[in-house]
PDB file of C-alpha atoms in Angstrom:
ATOM      1  CA  MET A 662     -32.095 -10.841  28.815  1.00  0.00           C
ATOM      2  CA  ALA A 663     -32.055  -9.767  25.197  1.00  0.00           C
ATOM      3  CA  SER A 664     -34.863 -11.040  23.006  1.00  0.00           C
ATOM      4  CA  PHE A 665     -34.260 -13.183  19.925  1.00  0.00           C
ATOM      5  CA  ASP A 666     -34.648 -10.168  17.639  1.00  0.00           C
ATOM      6  CA  SER A 667     -32.254  -7.976  19.600  1.00  0.00           C
ATOM      7  CA  ALA A 668     -29.697 -10.785  19.660  1.00  0.00           C
ATOM      8  CA  TRP A 669     -29.466 -10.526  15.871  1.00  0.00           C
ATOM      9  CA  PHE A 670     -28.419  -6.867  16.207  1.00  0.00           C
ATOM     10  CA  LEU A 671     -25.735  -7.901  18.697  1.00  0.00           C
ATOM     11  CA  TYR A 672     -24.428 -10.668  16.425  1.00  0.00           C
ATOM     12  CA  GLY A 673     -24.471  -8.318  13.455  1.00  0.00           C
ATOM     13  CA  ALA A 674     -22.434  -5.691  15.290  1.00  0.00           C
ATOM     14  CA  LEU A 675     -19.914  -8.281  16.477  1.00  0.00           C
ATOM     15  CA  LEU A 676     -19.562  -9.756  12.982  1.00  0.00           C
ATOM     16  CA  LEU A 677     -18.891  -6.304  11.558  1.00  0.00           C
ATOM     17  CA  LEU A 678     -16.218  -5.725  14.205  1.00  0.00           C
ATOM     18  CA  LEU A 679     -14.673  -9.090  13.336  1.00  0.00           C
ATOM     19  CA  ALA A 680     -14.612  -8.243   9.629  1.00  0.00           C
ATOM     20  CA  THR A 681     -13.097  -4.861  10.428  1.00  0.00           C
ATOM     21  CA  SER A 682     -10.227  -6.605  12.221  1.00  0.00           C
ATOM     22  CA  PHE A 683      -9.023  -8.056   8.894  1.00  0.00           C
ATOM     23  CA  VAL A 684      -8.965  -4.898   6.776  1.00  0.00           C
ATOM     24  CA  VAL A 685      -5.816  -2.915   6.095  1.00  0.00           C
ATOM     25  CA  ARG A 686      -6.997   0.459   4.873  1.00  0.00           C
ATOM     26  CA  ILE A 687      -7.701   2.760   7.797  1.00  0.00           C
ATOM     27  CA  ASP A 688     -10.719   4.321   6.083  1.00  0.00           C
ATOM     28  CA  TYR A 689     -12.270   0.843   5.852  1.00  0.00           C
ATOM     29  CA  VAL A 690     -11.662   0.445   9.588  1.00  0.00           C
ATOM     30  CA  ARG A 691     -13.559   3.673  10.201  1.00  0.00           C
ATOM     31  CA  PHE A 692     -16.385   2.469   7.979  1.00  0.00           C
ATOM     32  CA  GLY A 693     -16.530  -0.852   9.832  1.00  0.00           C
ATOM     33  CA  LEU A 694     -16.679   0.832  13.233  1.00  0.00           C
ATOM     34  CA  ALA A 695     -19.414   3.187  12.081  1.00  0.00           C
ATOM     35  CA  ALA A 696     -21.423   0.314  10.595  1.00  0.00           C
ATOM     36  CA  ALA A 697     -21.067  -1.749  13.791  1.00  0.00           C
ATOM     37  CA  ALA A 698     -22.224   1.205  15.905  1.00  0.00           C
ATOM     38  CA  LEU A 699     -25.186   1.768  13.581  1.00  0.00           C
ATOM     39  CA  VAL A 700     -26.249  -1.890  13.882  1.00  0.00           C
ATOM     40  CA  ALA A 701     -25.814  -1.811  17.674  1.00  0.00           C
ATOM     41  CA  LEU A 702     -27.792   1.419  18.064  1.00  0.00           C
ATOM     42  CA  PRO A 703     -31.235  -0.300  18.219  1.00  0.00           C
ATOM     43  CA  LEU A 704     -30.002  -2.389  21.148  1.00  0.00           C
ATOM     44  CA  VAL A 705     -29.576   0.686  23.329  1.00  0.00           C
ATOM     45  CA  LEU A 706     -32.540   2.616  21.933  1.00  0.00           C
ATOM     46  CA  PHE A 707     -35.299   0.002  22.061  1.00  0.00           C
ATOM     47  CA  ARG A 708     -34.319  -2.195  24.998  1.00  0.00           C
ATOM     48  CA  GLU A 709     -34.406  -1.071  28.610  1.00  0.00           C
ATOM     49  CA  PRO A 710     -33.217   2.561  28.705  1.00  0.00           C
ATOM     50  CA  ASP A 711     -29.462   2.875  29.186  1.00  0.00           C
ATOM     51  CA  ILE A 712     -28.395   6.450  28.569  1.00  0.00           C
ATOM     52  CA  GLY A 713     -24.698   5.759  29.153  1.00  0.00           C
ATOM     53  CA  SER A 714     -24.286   2.955  26.634  1.00  0.00           C
ATOM     54  CA  GLY A 715     -26.565   4.756  24.186  1.00  0.00           C
ATOM     55  CA  LEU A 716     -24.388   7.852  24.272  1.00  0.00           C
ATOM     56  CA  LEU A 717     -21.225   5.786  23.828  1.00  0.00           C
ATOM     57  CA  VAL A 718     -22.586   3.958  20.778  1.00  0.00           C
ATOM     58  CA  LEU A 719     -23.841   7.237  19.327  1.00  0.00           C
ATOM     59  CA  ALA A 720     -20.449   8.853  19.944  1.00  0.00           C
ATOM     60  CA  ILE A 721     -18.662   5.998  18.124  1.00  0.00           C
ATOM     61  CA  LEU A 722     -21.042   6.383  15.187  1.00  0.00           C
ATOM     62  CA  VAL A 723     -20.757  10.181  14.960  1.00  0.00           C
ATOM     63  CA  VAL A 724     -16.968  10.324  15.414  1.00  0.00           C
ATOM     64  CA  ASN A 725     -16.243   7.710  12.736  1.00  0.00           C
ATOM     65  CA  ILE A 726     -18.745   9.162  10.257  1.00  0.00           C
ATOM     66  CA  GLY A 727     -17.168  12.574  10.824  1.00  0.00           C
ATOM     67  CA  ILE A 728     -13.665  11.238  10.176  1.00  0.00           C
ATOM     68  CA  LEU A 729     -14.842   9.385   7.074  1.00  0.00           C
ATOM     69  CA  ALA A 730     -16.444  12.565   5.770  1.00  0.00           C
ATOM     70  CA  ARG A 731     -13.221  14.495   6.369  1.00  0.00           C
ATOM     71  CA  LEU A 732     -11.158  11.822   4.584  1.00  0.00           C
ATOM     72  CA  TRP A 733     -13.601  11.830   1.664  1.00  0.00           C
ATOM     73  CA  LEU A 734     -13.474  15.601   1.347  1.00  0.00           C
ATOM     74  CA  ARG A 735      -9.694  15.589   1.514  1.00  0.00           C
ATOM     75  CA  GLY A 736      -9.487  12.826  -1.083  1.00  0.00           C
ATOM     76  CA  ALA A 737     -11.848  14.682  -3.396  1.00  0.00           C
ATOM     77  CA  GLN A 738      -9.540  17.707  -3.327  1.00  0.00           C
ATOM     78  CA  LEU A 739      -6.328  15.775  -4.021  1.00  0.00           C
ATOM     79  CA  ARG A 740      -4.685  15.876  -7.438  1.00  0.00           C
ATOM     80  CA  PHE A 741      -2.230  13.401  -8.950  1.00  0.00           C
ATOM     81  CA  SER A 742      -0.127  13.700 -12.079  1.00  0.00           C
ATOM     82  CA  ALA A 743      -0.377  11.011 -14.760  1.00  0.00           C
ATOM     83  CA  GLU A 744       2.806   9.267 -13.571  1.00  0.00           C
ATOM     84  CA  GLU A 745       1.648   9.439  -9.946  1.00  0.00           C
ATOM     85  CA  ASP A 746      -1.693   7.904 -10.909  1.00  0.00           C
ATOM     86  CA  GLU A 747       0.124   5.053 -12.642  1.00  0.00           C
ATOM     87  CA  LEU A 748       2.277   4.467  -9.543  1.00  0.00           C
ATOM     88  CA  ARG A 749      -0.878   4.368  -7.416  1.00  0.00           C
ATOM     89  CA  ARG A 750      -2.650   1.981  -9.776  1.00  0.00           C
ATOM     90  CA  GLN A 751       0.209  -0.479  -9.981  1.00  0.00           C
ATOM     91  CA  HIS A 752       1.581  -0.525  -6.448  1.00  0.00           C
ATOM     92  CA  PHE A 753      -0.475   1.587  -4.005  1.00  0.00           C
ATOM     93  CA  ALA A 754      -3.972   0.417  -4.917  1.00  0.00           C
ATOM     94  CA  GLY A 755      -4.601  -0.591  -1.302  1.00  0.00           C
ATOM     95  CA  LEU A 756      -4.139   2.973  -0.054  1.00  0.00           C
ATOM     96  CA  SER A 757      -6.751   5.694   0.096  1.00  0.00           C
ATOM     97  CA  PRO A 758      -6.023   8.782  -2.060  1.00  0.00           C
ATOM     98  CA  ALA A 759      -4.940  10.741   1.041  1.00  0.00           C
ATOM     99  CA  PHE A 760      -2.487   8.091   2.211  1.00  0.00           C
ATOM    100  CA  ALA A 761      -1.179   7.535  -1.322  1.00  0.00           C
ATOM    101  CA  ARG A 762      -0.582  11.283  -1.651  1.00  0.00           C
ATOM    102  CA  ASP A 763       1.271  11.342   1.662  1.00  0.00           C
ATOM    103  CA  LEU A 764       3.449   8.355   0.774  1.00  0.00           C
ATOM    104  CA  ILE A 765       4.329   9.637  -2.690  1.00  0.00           C
ATOM    105  CA  ASP A 766       5.305  12.974  -1.150  1.00  0.00           C
ATOM    106  CA  GLN A 767       7.914  11.190   0.980  1.00  0.00           C
ATOM    107  CA  GLY A 768       9.896  10.519  -2.207  1.00  0.00           C
ATOM    108  CA  HIS A 769      11.249  12.424  -5.182  1.00  0.00           C
ATOM    109  CA  TRP A 770      10.917  12.298  -8.963  1.00  0.00           C
ATOM    110  CA  ILE A 771      14.134  12.402 -10.993  1.00  0.00           C
ATOM    111  CA  SER A 772      15.411  11.811 -14.505  1.00  0.00           C
ATOM    112  CA  ALA A 773      18.407   9.451 -14.652  1.00  0.00           C
ATOM    113  CA  ARG A 774      20.877   8.560 -17.370  1.00  0.00           C
ATOM    114  CA  ARG A 775      21.727   5.234 -18.902  1.00  0.00           C
ATOM    115  CA  GLY A 776      24.443   3.373 -17.000  1.00  0.00           C
ATOM    116  CA  GLU A 777      23.581   4.689 -13.551  1.00  0.00           C
ATOM    117  CA  VAL A 778      23.648   2.017 -10.847  1.00  0.00           C
ATOM    118  CA  LEU A 779      20.604   1.997  -8.567  1.00  0.00           C
ATOM    119  CA  ILE A 780      21.423  -0.975  -6.339  1.00  0.00           C
ATOM    120  CA  ARG A 781      24.693  -2.856  -5.898  1.00  0.00           C
ATOM    121  CA  GLU A 782      25.033  -6.553  -5.278  1.00  0.00           C
ATOM    122  CA  ASN A 783      25.804  -7.532  -1.650  1.00  0.00           C
ATOM    123  CA  GLN A 784      24.908  -4.056  -0.407  1.00  0.00           C
ATOM    124  CA  ALA A 785      21.750  -2.741   1.236  1.00  0.00           C
ATOM    125  CA  ALA A 786      19.375  -0.993  -1.150  1.00  0.00           C
ATOM    126  CA  PRO A 787      19.804   2.770  -0.619  1.00  0.00           C
ATOM    127  CA  SER A 788      16.239   3.550  -1.736  1.00  0.00           C
ATOM    128  CA  LEU A 789      13.008   2.122  -3.025  1.00  0.00           C
ATOM    129  CA  PHE A 790      12.745   2.953  -6.731  1.00  0.00           C
ATOM    130  CA  TYR A 791       9.804   3.031  -9.129  1.00  0.00           C
ATOM    131  CA  LEU A 792      10.762   2.903 -12.798  1.00  0.00           C
ATOM    132  CA  ALA A 793       8.131   5.070 -14.431  1.00  0.00           C
ATOM    133  CA  GLU A 794       9.859   5.087 -17.820  1.00  0.00           C
ATOM    134  CA  GLY A 795      12.960   3.307 -19.046  1.00  0.00           C
ATOM    135  CA  GLN A 796      14.771  -0.020 -18.905  1.00  0.00           C
ATOM    136  CA  ALA A 797      17.089  -1.618 -16.350  1.00  0.00           C
ATOM    137  CA  ARG A 798      19.188  -4.767 -16.106  1.00  0.00           C
ATOM    138  CA  ILE A 799      19.680  -7.067 -13.127  1.00  0.00           C
ATOM    139  CA  LEU A 800      23.206  -8.501 -12.911  1.00  0.00           C
ATOM    140  CA  ARG A 801      24.466 -11.227 -10.618  1.00  0.00           C
ATOM    141  CA  GLU A 802      28.229 -11.695 -10.494  1.00  0.00           C
ATOM    142  CA  GLY A 803      28.410  -9.719 -13.726  1.00  0.00           C
ATOM    143  CA  VAL A 804      25.911 -11.930 -15.590  1.00  0.00           C
ATOM    144  CA  GLU A 805      22.527 -10.557 -16.645  1.00  0.00           C
ATOM    145  CA  VAL A 806      19.746 -12.502 -14.923  1.00  0.00           C
ATOM    146  CA  GLY A 807      16.773 -10.232 -15.556  1.00  0.00           C
ATOM    147  CA  ARG A 808      15.395  -7.049 -17.050  1.00  0.00           C
ATOM    148  CA  LEU A 809      13.000  -4.427 -15.757  1.00  0.00           C
ATOM    149  CA  SER A 810      10.849  -1.977 -17.673  1.00  0.00           C
ATOM    150  CA  ASP A 811       8.156   0.659 -17.224  1.00  0.00           C
ATOM    151  CA  GLY A 812       6.183   0.251 -13.999  1.00  0.00           C
ATOM    152  CA  ALA A 813       8.665  -1.907 -12.075  1.00  0.00           C
ATOM    153  CA  LEU A 814       9.502  -1.467  -8.418  1.00  0.00           C
ATOM    154  CA  ILE A 815      13.193  -1.825  -7.588  1.00  0.00           C
ATOM    155  CA  GLY A 816      14.512  -2.698  -4.145  1.00  0.00           C
ATOM    156  CA  GLU A 817      11.215  -3.753  -2.591  1.00  0.00           C
ATOM    157  CA  ALA A 818      12.614  -7.160  -1.561  1.00  0.00           C
ATOM    158  CA  THR A 819      15.252  -5.711   0.767  1.00  0.00           C
ATOM    159  CA  VAL A 820      14.528  -2.034   1.427  1.00  0.00           C
ATOM    160  CA  LEU A 821      12.291  -2.613   4.458  1.00  0.00           C
ATOM    161  CA  ASP A 822      14.556  -4.983   6.382  1.00  0.00           C
ATOM    162  CA  GLY A 823      17.913  -3.614   5.246  1.00  0.00           C
ATOM    163  CA  THR A 824      19.262  -6.947   4.000  1.00  0.00           C
ATOM    164  CA  HIS A 825      21.806  -7.018   1.186  1.00  0.00           C
ATOM    165  CA  ALA A 826      20.682  -7.203  -2.424  1.00  0.00           C
ATOM    166  CA  THR A 827      21.406 -10.379  -4.380  1.00  0.00           C
ATOM    167  CA  GLY A 828      22.021  -8.502  -7.612  1.00  0.00           C
ATOM    168  CA  THR A 829      23.090  -5.208  -9.158  1.00  0.00           C
ATOM    169  CA  VAL A 830      20.477  -3.077 -10.901  1.00  0.00           C
ATOM    170  CA  THR A 831      21.754  -0.689 -13.552  1.00  0.00           C
ATOM    171  CA  LEU A 832      19.839   1.478 -16.032  1.00  0.00           C
ATOM    172  CA  SER A 833      20.105   0.347 -19.635  1.00  0.00           C
ATOM    173  CA  SER A 834      18.390   3.508 -20.944  1.00  0.00           C
ATOM    174  CA  ASN A 835      17.597   7.014 -19.823  1.00  0.00           C
ATOM    175  CA  ALA A 836      14.841   6.775 -17.253  1.00  0.00           C
ATOM    176  CA  ARG A 837      12.232   8.581 -15.204  1.00  0.00           C
ATOM    177  CA  LEU A 838      12.221   7.450 -11.573  1.00  0.00           C
ATOM    178  CA  TRP A 839      10.442   7.990  -8.279  1.00  0.00           C
ATOM    179  CA  PHE A 840      12.488   7.065  -5.232  1.00  0.00           C
ATOM    180  CA  VAL A 841      12.328   7.305  -1.460  1.00  0.00           C
ATOM    181  CA  PRO A 842      15.446   6.709   0.724  1.00  0.00           C
ATOM    182  CA  ALA A 843      15.315   3.424   2.631  1.00  0.00           C
ATOM    183  CA  ALA A 844      15.831   4.951   6.086  1.00  0.00           C
ATOM    184  CA  ALA A 845      13.136   7.575   5.495  1.00  0.00           C
ATOM    185  CA  LEU A 846      10.699   4.932   4.217  1.00  0.00           C
ATOM    186  CA  ARG A 847      11.252   2.664   7.234  1.00  0.00           C
ATOM    187  CA  ALA A 848      10.752   5.558   9.658  1.00  0.00           C
ATOM    188  CA  TYR A 849       7.588   6.672   7.841  1.00  0.00           C
ATOM    189  CA  LEU A 850       6.060   3.192   7.832  1.00  0.00           C
ATOM    190  CA  ALA A 851       6.915   2.662  11.496  1.00  0.00           C
ATOM    191  CA  ALA A 852       4.875   5.780  12.264  1.00  0.00           C
ATOM    192  CA  ASN A 853       2.034   4.687   9.932  1.00  0.00           C
ATOM    193  CA  PRO A 854       1.438   0.939  10.415  1.00  0.00           C
ATOM    194  CA  ALA A 855      -1.837   0.998   8.469  1.00  0.00           C
ATOM    195  CA  ILE A 856       0.065   2.142   5.377  1.00  0.00           C
ATOM    196  CA  ALA A 857       2.783  -0.461   5.992  1.00  0.00           C
ATOM    197  CA  GLY A 858       0.298  -3.336   5.692  1.00  0.00           C
ATOM    198  CA  ALA A 859      -1.035  -2.165   2.341  1.00  0.00           C
ATOM    199  CA  LEU A 860       2.470  -1.471   1.049  1.00  0.00           C
ATOM    200  CA  HIS A 861       3.603  -4.998   1.910  1.00  0.00           C
ATOM    201  CA  GLU A 862       0.766  -6.326  -0.256  1.00  0.00           C
ATOM    202  CA  GLY A 863       1.936  -4.163  -3.171  1.00  0.00           C
ATOM    203  CA  PHE A 864       5.512  -5.361  -2.700  1.00  0.00           C
ATOM    204  CA  ALA A 865       4.358  -8.991  -2.711  1.00  0.00           C
ATOM    205  CA  ARG A 866       2.534  -8.467  -6.022  1.00  0.00           C
ATOM    206  CA  ALA A 867       5.631  -6.845  -7.544  1.00  0.00           C
ATOM    207  CA  LEU A 868       7.847  -9.744  -6.435  1.00  0.00           C
ATOM    208  CA  ARG A 869       5.432 -12.315  -7.852  1.00  0.00           C
ATOM    209  CA  GLY A 870       5.488 -10.462 -11.170  1.00  0.00           C
ATOM    210  CA  LYS A 871       9.290 -10.463 -11.245  1.00  0.00           C
ATOM    211  CA  LEU A 872       9.408 -14.161 -10.396  1.00  0.00           C
ATOM    212  CA  ALA A 873       7.000 -14.992 -13.218  1.00  0.00           C
ATOM    213  CA  SER A 874       9.052 -12.888 -15.640  1.00  0.00           C
ATOM    214  CA  ALA A 875      12.293 -14.555 -14.543  1.00  0.00           C
ATOM    215  CA  ASN A 876      10.782 -18.017 -14.967  1.00  0.00           C
ATOM    216  CA  THR A 877       9.629 -17.084 -18.469  1.00  0.00           C
ATOM    217  CA  ARG A 878      13.109 -15.863 -19.409  1.00  0.00           C
ATOM    218  CA  LEU A 879      14.680 -19.075 -18.130  1.00  0.00           C
ATOM    219  CA  ALA A 880      12.155 -21.185 -20.027  1.00  0.00           C
ATOM    220  CA  ASP A 881      12.892 -19.286 -23.258  1.00  0.00           C
ATOM    221  CA  ARG A 882      16.658 -19.796 -23.049  1.00  0.00           C
ATOM    222  CA  PRO A 883      18.013 -22.485 -25.398  1.00  0.00           C
ATOM    223  CA  LEU A 884      19.410 -25.540 -23.669  1.00  0.00           C
ATOM    224  CA  ALA A 885      23.210 -25.876 -23.732  1.00  0.00           C
ATOM    225  CA  SER A 886      24.384 -28.539 -26.159  1.00  0.00           C
TER     226      SER A 886
END
């Protein structure tokens, strides 16, 4: 039976595994597994000799440290433009540099003209858009119900499930955009579930920001006499 002291190592390793179960970023998962293996290592080294379990714990530690080192080296070599860095900061903060680079590369950067329609009311969003520079209007049944400006995500509420948009989004100025087609984004996230979790968090933040802005606009409107 394990001694009182060794039991603390066991509890520590299990707690680290439990904490790891709640993280989204895959590099944090690797870190959690490595930390749990490191804490568990004294159990197999200083108790009754057990070469098999000792080798397994050591293998878990070495493999995850190796992968973390590779991810760190890859991240250190990555480069982002100023507009890509701003996109990461605002909406992809939960992703490691490597995953953010991969996701951004799924889309395209374009310059668009005033008057172009990005999303149409009662139709599925064709793409997820990021408005790096410019202004856009949200129309519902022809009436303006909101405005979007630099840094806004467009289409995040419906692009993942394919439901129809409740409003039309049209550019009210020339704009600089990043976009990724909806079908391509859904396929990419299905193949990378760890990225999907972090992206959902970014989408939720963007929607909360839009809701707060809409409430402010409604509060500022004069009451009808």
